[in-house]
PDB file of C-alpha atoms in Angstrom:
ATOM      1  CA  MET A  17       0.000   0.000   0.000  1.00 35.00           C
ATOM      2  CA  ILE A  18       1.243   3.477  -0.883  1.00 36.00           C
ATOM      3  CA  ARG A  19       0.446   6.056   1.795  1.00 41.00           C
ATOM      4  CA  THR A  20       2.318   9.091   0.525  1.00 41.00           C
ATOM      5  CA  PRO A  21       1.317  11.905  -1.853  1.00 44.00           C
ATOM      6  CA  GLY A  22       2.830  12.150  -5.292  1.00 45.00           C
ATOM      7  CA  THR A  23       2.615  10.746  -8.794  1.00 44.00           C
ATOM      8  CA  PHE A  24       3.167   7.043  -9.357  1.00 45.00           C
ATOM      9  CA  THR A  25       3.470   4.991 -12.520  1.00 45.00           C
ATOM     10  CA  PHE A  26       2.526   1.312 -12.642  1.00 46.00           C
ATOM     11  CA  SER A  27       3.924  -0.667 -15.543  1.00 47.00           C
ATOM     12  CA  ALA A  28       4.090  -4.255 -16.733  1.00 46.00           C
ATOM     13  CA  PRO A  29       5.593  -6.005 -19.783  1.00 47.00           C
ATOM     14  CA  ALA A  30       3.268  -6.443 -22.748  1.00 46.00           C
ATOM     15  CA  SER A  31       3.613 -10.213 -22.341  1.00 45.00           C
ATOM     16  CA  SER A  32       2.117 -10.125 -18.849  1.00 42.00           C
ATOM     17  CA  GLY A  33      -1.470 -10.478 -20.056  1.00 42.00           C
ATOM     18  CA  VAL A  34      -4.042  -9.258 -17.557  1.00 41.00           C
ATOM     19  CA  VAL A  35      -2.483  -7.526 -14.569  1.00 43.00           C
ATOM     20  CA  GLU A  36      -4.681  -6.726 -11.561  1.00 44.00           C
ATOM     21  CA  PHE A  37      -3.858  -4.646  -8.512  1.00 43.00           C
ATOM     22  CA  ASP A  38      -5.777  -3.189  -5.607  1.00 41.00           C
ATOM     23  CA  TYR A  39      -5.621   0.537  -5.034  1.00 41.00           C
ATOM     24  CA  VAL A  40      -7.032   3.189  -2.759  1.00 40.00           C
ATOM     25  CA  LEU A  41      -7.663   6.405  -4.634  1.00 40.00           C
ATOM     26  CA  ASN A  42      -7.389   9.761  -2.921  1.00 41.00           C
ATOM     27  CA  GLY A  43      -7.056  12.102  -5.844  1.00 41.00           C
ATOM     28  CA  SER A  44      -7.064  11.170  -9.522  1.00 41.00           C
ATOM     29  CA  LEU A  45      -6.190   8.100 -11.555  1.00 42.00           C
ATOM     30  CA  SER A  46      -5.414   8.183 -15.268  1.00 43.00           C
ATOM     31  CA  VAL A  47      -4.177   5.944 -18.046  1.00 42.00           C
ATOM     32  CA  LEU A  48      -1.255   7.154 -20.129  1.00 43.00           C
ATOM     33  CA  PRO A  49      -2.171   8.004 -23.754  1.00 45.00           C
ATOM     34  CA  GLY A  50      -1.382   5.206 -26.175  1.00 44.00           C
ATOM     35  CA  SER A  51      -1.078   2.558 -23.468  1.00 42.00           C
ATOM     36  CA  ASN A  52      -2.986  -0.708 -23.713  1.00 42.00           C
ATOM     37  CA  ALA A  53      -4.461  -0.428 -20.223  1.00 40.00           C
ATOM     38  CA  HIS A  54      -7.852  -0.282 -18.577  1.00 38.00           C
ATOM     39  CA  VAL A  55      -9.124   0.835 -15.205  1.00 39.00           C
ATOM     40  CA  ALA A  56     -11.540  -2.043 -14.644  1.00 38.00           C
ATOM     41  CA  ALA A  57     -13.158  -5.014 -16.351  1.00 34.00           C
ATOM     42  CA  GLY A  58     -16.696  -6.087 -17.027  1.00 35.00           C
ATOM     43  CA  ALA A  59     -18.538  -9.059 -15.539  1.00 36.00           C
ATOM     44  CA  ASP A  60     -17.764 -11.206 -18.598  1.00 34.00           C
ATOM     45  CA  GLY A  61     -14.057 -10.379 -18.451  1.00 33.00           C
ATOM     46  CA  THR A  62     -14.219  -7.858 -21.321  1.00 31.00           C
ATOM     47  CA  ALA A  63     -12.057  -4.849 -20.554  1.00 30.00           C
ATOM     48  CA  THR A  64     -13.852  -1.549 -20.061  1.00 34.00           C
ATOM     49  CA  THR A  65     -12.833   1.952 -19.045  1.00 33.00           C
ATOM     50  CA  PRO A  66     -15.625   3.428 -16.889  1.00 33.00           C
ATOM     51  CA  GLU A  67     -15.729   7.045 -15.789  1.00 28.00           C
ATOM     52  CA  LEU A  68     -13.580   7.348 -12.698  1.00 28.00           C
ATOM     53  CA  ARG A  69     -16.239   9.297 -10.838  1.00 29.00           C
ATOM     54  CA  SER A  70     -18.536   6.234 -11.001  1.00 28.00           C
ATOM     55  CA  ALA A  71     -15.893   3.731  -9.895  1.00 28.00           C
ATOM     56  CA  ARG A  72     -16.444   1.875  -6.625  1.00 27.00           C
ATOM     57  CA  TYR A  73     -13.791   0.564  -4.267  1.00 34.00           C
ATOM     58  CA  ASN A  74     -13.042  -2.234  -1.820  1.00 43.00           C
ATOM     59  CA  ALA A  75     -12.751  -1.464   1.894  1.00 54.00           C
ATOM     60  CA  PHE A  76      -8.972  -1.659   2.107  1.00 52.00           C
ATOM     61  CA  GLY A  77      -7.033  -1.761   5.351  1.00 57.00           C
ATOM     62  CA  ASP A  78      -5.218   1.338   6.515  1.00 62.00           C
ATOM     63  CA  GLY A  79      -2.139  -0.573   7.646  1.00 62.00           C
ATOM     64  CA  LEU A  80      -3.054   0.010  11.301  1.00 60.00           C
ATOM     65  CA  GLY A  81      -5.833  -2.553  11.662  1.00 61.00           C
ATOM     66  CA  GLY A  82      -8.628  -0.242  10.542  1.00 66.00           C
ATOM     67  CA  PHE A  83     -10.831   0.125   7.478  1.00 65.00           C
ATOM     68  CA  SER A  84     -12.497   3.127   5.902  1.00 62.00           C
ATOM     69  CA  THR A  85     -16.218   2.932   5.164  1.00 63.00           C
ATOM     70  CA  GLY A  86     -15.618   5.694   2.656  1.00 65.00           C
ATOM     71  CA  GLN A  87     -13.701   3.243   0.464  1.00 62.00           C
ATOM     72  CA  GLU A  88     -16.158   0.362   0.330  1.00 71.00           C
ATOM     73  CA  VAL A  89     -16.999  -1.398  -2.893  1.00 74.00           C
ATOM     74  CA  VAL A  90     -20.482  -2.393  -4.005  1.00 79.00           C
ATOM     75  CA  VAL A  91     -19.878  -5.770  -5.619  1.00 82.00           C
ATOM     76  CA  PRO A  92     -22.364  -6.578  -8.402  1.00 86.00           C
ATOM     77  CA  PRO A  93     -24.451  -9.776  -8.092  1.00 87.00           C
ATOM     78  CA  PRO A  94     -22.946 -12.979  -9.519  1.00 89.00           C
ATOM     79  CA  ALA A  95     -23.220 -13.603 -13.239  1.00 91.00           C
ATOM     80  CA  GLY A  96     -26.730 -14.556 -14.322  1.00 90.00           C
ATOM     81  CA  THR A  97     -28.383 -13.254 -11.139  1.00 89.00           C
ATOM     82  CA  THR A  98     -30.007  -9.994 -10.120  1.00 88.00           C
ATOM     83  CA  ALA A  99     -29.146  -9.974  -6.404  1.00 87.00           C
ATOM     84  CA  TRP A 100     -26.973 -11.637  -3.800  1.00 88.00           C
ATOM     85  CA  PRO A 101     -28.819 -14.285  -1.751  1.00 90.00           C
ATOM     86  CA  ALA A 102     -29.459 -14.155   1.994  1.00 89.00           C
ATOM     87  CA  PHE A 103     -26.244 -15.733   3.304  1.00 90.00           C
ATOM     88  CA  THR A 104     -26.047 -17.227   6.759  1.00 92.00           C
ATOM     89  CA  GLN A 105     -22.263 -17.492   6.358  1.00 92.00           C
ATOM     90  CA  LEU A 106     -19.841 -16.064   3.796  1.00 90.00           C
ATOM     91  CA  VAL A 107     -16.105 -16.755   3.710  1.00 90.00           C
ATOM     92  CA  SER A 108     -13.233 -15.932   1.371  1.00 88.00           C
ATOM     93  CA  PRO A 109     -11.019 -19.049   1.216  1.00 89.00           C
ATOM     94  CA  GLY A 110      -8.542 -17.682  -1.300  1.00 88.00           C
ATOM     95  CA  ASP A 111      -8.048 -19.111  -4.780  1.00 89.00           C
ATOM     96  CA  LEU A 112      -9.829 -22.452  -5.184  1.00 90.00           C
ATOM     97  CA  THR A 113     -10.228 -22.455  -8.955  1.00 88.00           C
ATOM     98  CA  GLY A 114      -6.699 -21.737 -10.157  1.00 86.00           C
ATOM     99  CA  HIS A 115      -7.313 -18.221 -11.480  1.00 85.00           C
ATOM    100  CA  ARG A 116      -5.044 -16.515  -8.927  1.00 87.00           C
ATOM    101  CA  ARG A 117      -7.995 -14.551  -7.514  1.00 87.00           C
ATOM    102  CA  ALA A 118      -9.849 -15.049  -4.239  1.00 87.00           C
ATOM    103  CA  ASP A 119     -13.124 -16.952  -4.564  1.00 90.00           C
ATOM    104  CA  LEU A 120     -16.096 -16.958  -2.190  1.00 91.00           C
ATOM    105  CA  ILE A 121     -17.974 -19.718  -0.364  1.00 93.00           C
ATOM    106  CA  GLY A 122     -21.463 -18.903   0.887  1.00 93.00           C
ATOM    107  CA  LYS A 123     -24.032 -20.805   2.920  1.00 95.00           C
ATOM    108  CA  VAL A 124     -27.625 -20.305   1.801  1.00 94.00           C
ATOM    109  CA  GLY A 125     -30.271 -22.342   3.553  1.00 93.00           C
ATOM    110  CA  ASP A 126     -29.289 -26.008   3.373  1.00 95.00           C
ATOM    111  CA  GLN A 127     -26.757 -25.549   0.576  1.00 95.00           C
ATOM    112  CA  LEU A 128     -23.151 -24.432   0.271  1.00 95.00           C
ATOM    113  CA  PHE A 129     -22.140 -22.549  -2.873  1.00 95.00           C
ATOM    114  CA  LEU A 130     -18.875 -21.624  -4.574  1.00 94.00           C
ATOM    115  CA  TYR A 131     -18.638 -18.231  -6.265  1.00 93.00           C
ATOM    116  CA  SER A 132     -15.508 -18.268  -8.408  1.00 91.00           C
ATOM    117  CA  SER A 133     -13.886 -14.942  -9.158  1.00 89.00           C
ATOM    118  CA  VAL A 134     -13.983 -13.634 -12.728  1.00 84.00           C
ATOM    119  CA  VAL A 135     -12.007 -10.442 -12.201  1.00 80.00           C
ATOM    120  CA  MET A 136     -11.577  -8.273  -9.135  1.00 76.00           C
ATOM    121  CA  ASN A 137     -15.007  -7.803  -7.474  1.00 77.00           C
ATOM    122  CA  ARG A 138     -16.842  -9.884 -10.104  1.00 86.00           C
ATOM    123  CA  TYR A 139     -18.038 -13.453  -9.558  1.00 90.00           C
ATOM    124  CA  ASN A 140     -19.433 -16.329 -11.582  1.00 91.00           C
ATOM    125  CA  ALA A 141     -22.841 -17.890 -11.027  1.00 94.00           C
ATOM    126  CA  PRO A 142     -23.006 -20.038  -7.867  1.00 93.00           C
ATOM    127  CA  VAL A 143     -22.128 -23.735  -7.976  1.00 93.00           C
ATOM    128  CA  ALA A 144     -23.453 -26.056  -5.268  1.00 93.00           C
ATOM    129  CA  ILE A 145     -20.650 -27.885  -3.428  1.00 93.00           C
ATOM    130  CA  ALA A 146     -20.164 -30.342  -0.552  1.00 91.00           C
ATOM    131  CA  GLY A 147     -23.601 -31.945  -0.524  1.00 91.00           C
ATOM    132  CA  SER A 148     -26.505 -30.675   1.598  1.00 92.00           C
ATOM    133  CA  GLY A 149     -27.406 -30.271   5.271  1.00 94.00           C
ATOM    134  CA  TRP A 150     -25.479 -27.027   5.731  1.00 96.00           C
ATOM    135  CA  SER A 151     -28.157 -25.251   7.744  1.00 95.00           C
ATOM    136  CA  SER A 152     -26.874 -27.193  10.767  1.00 96.00           C
ATOM    137  CA  ARG A 153     -23.167 -26.837  10.034  1.00 96.00           C
ATOM    138  CA  THR A 154     -20.497 -24.142  10.180  1.00 95.00           C
ATOM    139  CA  VAL A 155     -17.672 -23.709   7.702  1.00 95.00           C
ATOM    140  CA  ILE A 156     -14.494 -23.463   9.778  1.00 95.00           C
ATOM    141  CA  GLY A 157     -12.211 -22.784   6.842  1.00 93.00           C
ATOM    142  CA  VAL A 158     -10.279 -24.150   3.893  1.00 93.00           C
ATOM    143  CA  VAL A 159      -6.762 -25.585   4.257  1.00 90.00           C
ATOM    144  CA  PRO A 160      -4.128 -26.756   1.750  1.00 87.00           C
ATOM    145  CA  ALA A 161      -4.149 -30.472   0.984  1.00 85.00           C
ATOM    146  CA  ALA A 162      -1.205 -32.749   0.256  1.00 81.00           C
ATOM    147  CA  ASN A 163      -2.385 -33.256  -3.339  1.00 83.00           C
ATOM    148  CA  GLY A 164      -2.095 -29.552  -4.143  1.00 85.00           C
ATOM    149  CA  LEU A 165      -5.816 -28.883  -3.802  1.00 87.00           C
ATOM    150  CA  HIS A 166      -7.696 -27.539  -0.766  1.00 91.00           C
ATOM    151  CA  ASP A 167      -9.852 -29.324   1.798  1.00 92.00           C
ATOM    152  CA  LEU A 168     -12.891 -27.856   3.507  1.00 93.00           C
ATOM    153  CA  ILE A 169     -13.070 -28.026   7.316  1.00 94.00           C
ATOM    154  CA  ALA A 170     -16.538 -27.851   8.885  1.00 96.00           C
ATOM    155  CA  ARG A 171     -18.327 -28.738  12.104  1.00 95.00           C
ATOM    156  CA  ASP A 172     -21.729 -30.153  12.929  1.00 97.00           C
ATOM    157  CA  ASP A 173     -23.133 -27.478  15.205  1.00 96.00           C
ATOM    158  CA  ALA A 174     -25.126 -29.792  17.490  1.00 97.00           C
ATOM    159  CA  SER A 175     -22.701 -32.707  17.881  1.00 96.00           C
ATOM    160  CA  GLY A 176     -19.484 -30.677  17.720  1.00 95.00           C
ATOM    161  CA  GLN A 177     -17.905 -33.141  15.305  1.00 95.00           C
ATOM    162  CA  ILE A 178     -15.254 -31.710  12.961  1.00 94.00           C
ATOM    163  CA  TRP A 179     -15.165 -32.959   9.384  1.00 95.00           C
ATOM    164  CA  ARG A 180     -12.738 -32.709   6.490  1.00 93.00           C
ATOM    165  CA  TYR A 181     -14.289 -32.560   3.022  1.00 94.00           C
ATOM    166  CA  PRO A 182     -11.589 -33.584   0.508  1.00 92.00           C
ATOM    167  CA  GLY A 183     -11.005 -31.030  -2.233  1.00 90.00           C
ATOM    168  CA  GLN A 184     -11.708 -31.795  -5.857  1.00 87.00           C
ATOM    169  CA  ALA A 185     -10.627 -30.115  -9.086  1.00 85.00           C
ATOM    170  CA  GLY A 186     -12.507 -26.928  -9.887  1.00 83.00           C
ATOM    171  CA  GLY A 187     -12.883 -25.765  -6.293  1.00 84.00           C
ATOM    172  CA  THR A 188     -15.544 -28.255  -5.212  1.00 87.00           C
ATOM    173  CA  PHE A 189     -15.457 -30.747  -2.362  1.00 90.00           C
ATOM    174  CA  GLY A 190     -16.811 -34.134  -1.483  1.00 86.00           C
ATOM    175  CA  ASP A 191     -20.096 -34.673   0.331  1.00 89.00           C
ATOM    176  CA  GLU A 192     -21.468 -36.638   3.285  1.00 90.00           C
ATOM    177  CA  THR A 193     -20.282 -39.891   1.694  1.00 93.00           C
ATOM    178  CA  THR A 194     -16.649 -38.828   1.327  1.00 92.00           C
ATOM    179  CA  ARG A 195     -16.050 -36.586   4.338  1.00 94.00           C
ATOM    180  CA  VAL A 196     -13.685 -37.736   7.093  1.00 93.00           C
ATOM    181  CA  LEU A 197     -14.192 -37.244  10.851  1.00 94.00           C
ATOM    182  CA  ILE A 198     -11.138 -35.464  12.265  1.00 92.00           C
ATOM    183  CA  GLY A 199     -12.240 -34.030  15.617  1.00 90.00           C
ATOM    184  CA  HIS A 200     -15.002 -33.503  18.145  1.00 89.00           C
ATOM    185  CA  GLY A 201     -16.065 -31.411  21.143  1.00 89.00           C
ATOM    186  CA  LEU A 202     -16.670 -28.186  19.228  1.00 93.00           C
ATOM    187  CA  THR A 203     -20.410 -27.649  19.637  1.00 95.00           C
ATOM    188  CA  ALA A 204     -21.910 -24.334  18.585  1.00 94.00           C
ATOM    189  CA  LYS A 205     -23.525 -24.014  22.019  1.00 94.00           C
ATOM    190  CA  ARG A 206     -20.153 -24.062  23.767  1.00 93.00           C
ATOM    191  CA  PHE A 207     -18.048 -22.450  20.994  1.00 93.00           C
ATOM    192  CA  PRO A 208     -20.121 -19.944  18.986  1.00 92.00           C
ATOM    193  CA  LEU A 209     -17.108 -18.848  16.925  1.00 92.00           C
ATOM    194  CA  VAL A 210     -14.636 -21.160  15.184  1.00 93.00           C
ATOM    195  CA  ILE A 211     -12.147 -20.522  12.395  1.00 93.00           C
ATOM    196  CA  THR A 212      -8.965 -21.893  10.889  1.00 91.00           C
ATOM    197  CA  LYS A 213      -6.421 -19.504   9.388  1.00 84.00           C
ATOM    198  CA  GLY A 214      -3.613 -21.954   8.793  1.00 82.00           C
ATOM    199  CA  ASP A 215      -0.690 -22.740  11.088  1.00 87.00           C
ATOM    200  CA  ALA A 216      -0.809 -20.755  14.343  1.00 87.00           C
ATOM    201  CA  ASN A 217       1.889 -22.514  16.392  1.00 87.00           C
ATOM    202  CA  GLY A 218       4.634 -23.015  13.832  1.00 88.00           C
ATOM    203  CA  ASP A 219       4.462 -26.805  13.433  1.00 89.00           C
ATOM    204  CA  GLY A 220       3.376 -26.698   9.788  1.00 88.00           C
ATOM    205  CA  LEU A 221      -0.162 -27.943  10.468  1.00 87.00           C
ATOM    206  CA  ALA A 222      -3.416 -26.022  10.265  1.00 90.00           C
ATOM    207  CA  ASP A 223      -4.929 -25.140  13.651  1.00 92.00           C
ATOM    208  CA  ILE A 224      -8.383 -24.006  14.780  1.00 93.00           C
ATOM    209  CA  TRP A 225      -9.220 -20.919  16.844  1.00 93.00           C
ATOM    210  CA  ALA A 226     -12.406 -21.026  18.917  1.00 93.00           C
ATOM    211  CA  VAL A 227     -14.143 -18.588  21.267  1.00 92.00           C
ATOM    212  CA  ASP A 228     -16.467 -19.995  23.903  1.00 91.00           C
ATOM    213  CA  LYS A 229     -19.621 -18.350  25.230  1.00 87.00           C
ATOM    214  CA  ARG A 230     -17.753 -17.005  28.279  1.00 87.00           C
ATOM    215  CA  GLY A 231     -15.272 -15.105  26.141  1.00 88.00           C
ATOM    216  CA  ASN A 232     -12.294 -17.468  26.428  1.00 90.00           C
ATOM    217  CA  LEU A 233     -10.076 -18.001  23.397  1.00 91.00           C
ATOM    218  CA  PHE A 234      -8.948 -21.547  22.614  1.00 92.00           C
ATOM    219  CA  LEU A 235      -6.531 -23.123  20.165  1.00 92.00           C
ATOM    220  CA  LEU A 236      -7.100 -26.610  18.758  1.00 91.00           C
ATOM    221  CA  PRO A 237      -3.665 -27.632  17.444  1.00 91.00           C
ATOM    222  CA  GLY A 238      -3.405 -29.616  14.255  1.00 90.00           C
ATOM    223  CA  VAL A 239      -2.280 -33.220  14.702  1.00 87.00           C
ATOM    224  CA  ALA A 240      -0.488 -34.971  11.840  1.00 85.00           C
ATOM    225  CA  GLY A 241      -2.696 -37.667  10.349  1.00 77.00           C
ATOM    226  CA  SER A 242      -5.500 -37.289  12.881  1.00 71.00           C
ATOM    227  CA  GLY A 243      -7.091 -33.856  12.564  1.00 84.00           C
ATOM    228  CA  PHE A 244      -7.079 -31.614  15.631  1.00 89.00           C
ATOM    229  CA  GLY A 245      -6.264 -31.960  19.302  1.00 86.00           C
ATOM    230  CA  HIS A 246      -8.324 -30.932  22.327  1.00 86.00           C
ATOM    231  CA  PRO A 247      -9.085 -27.227  22.908  1.00 88.00           C
ATOM    232  CA  GLN A 248      -6.298 -25.409  24.785  1.00 89.00           C
ATOM    233  CA  LYS A 249      -7.152 -22.117  26.471  1.00 91.00           C
ATOM    234  CA  VAL A 250      -4.795 -19.390  25.300  1.00 89.00           C
ATOM    235  CA  ALA A 251      -6.576 -16.234  26.480  1.00 86.00           C
ATOM    236  CA  GLU A 252      -9.155 -15.460  29.152  1.00 82.00           C
ATOM    237  CA  HIS A 253     -10.785 -12.117  28.708  1.00 76.00           C
ATOM    238  CA  LYS A 254     -14.410 -11.027  28.746  1.00 72.00           C
ATOM    239  CA  ALA A 255     -13.758  -8.845  25.715  1.00 72.00           C
ATOM    240  CA  TRP A 256     -13.827 -11.962  23.532  1.00 78.00           C
ATOM    241  CA  ALA A 257     -17.452 -12.527  24.546  1.00 72.00           C
ATOM    242  CA  GLY A 258     -18.451  -9.491  22.521  1.00 73.00           C
ATOM    243  CA  VAL A 259     -16.840 -10.750  19.319  1.00 77.00           C
ATOM    244  CA  THR A 260     -19.448 -11.692  16.698  1.00 74.00           C
ATOM    245  CA  ALA A 261     -17.120 -12.833  13.904  1.00 77.00           C
ATOM    246  CA  LEU A 262     -13.572 -14.035  13.356  1.00 76.00           C
ATOM    247  CA  GLY A 263     -11.689 -13.631  10.096  1.00 71.00           C
TER     248      GLY A 263
END
């Protein structure tokens, strides 16, 4: 992120193809005359050059842990739809489809959907993934798999069982017939918030963070070949009780 006034020039070799970058604009942005460049791209991937005054932006971080509501983006509905659905959970797991852009996974009713990224802030039509029954489950996160794909980690809210849904090509996952039980004891009643953001303790294995209803923060360390260990309390503070989301 550039946080200093001045004039900056972004360039890339002609052989680079499509080059995307995130920016926060506080002033003006222009394209040099004669250059083969565009400010944005359409939903179908066709390059366009909209008027800058009508451009919309992502809510980028300020480098100090904050975000500006004055720099939020209004993301258009997915291709072929007129509105975003009523999500009960929405996560950004990174690139699942091999396009080097972050995709989205959303829970709608009993189904889980993949929204693959087309270009920055544009998404394809939803694709149902990982079977059904998701109204009673929580997506904990997506972790790298040994085969170069990604696996989906989820929990059954009532039983507290933790499941791994093996990744498949194209960003989809298995279903109830292929999932593998890898943990337990993580009920939604006891642990309202759960998330995995990769390796937290430096052992090379993905771990799970969980916040219980009393505001205690727990770590469930990854265990090689057997999922996750028992919850270990790492912080005790009532402030965690007021947290409504982890990301």
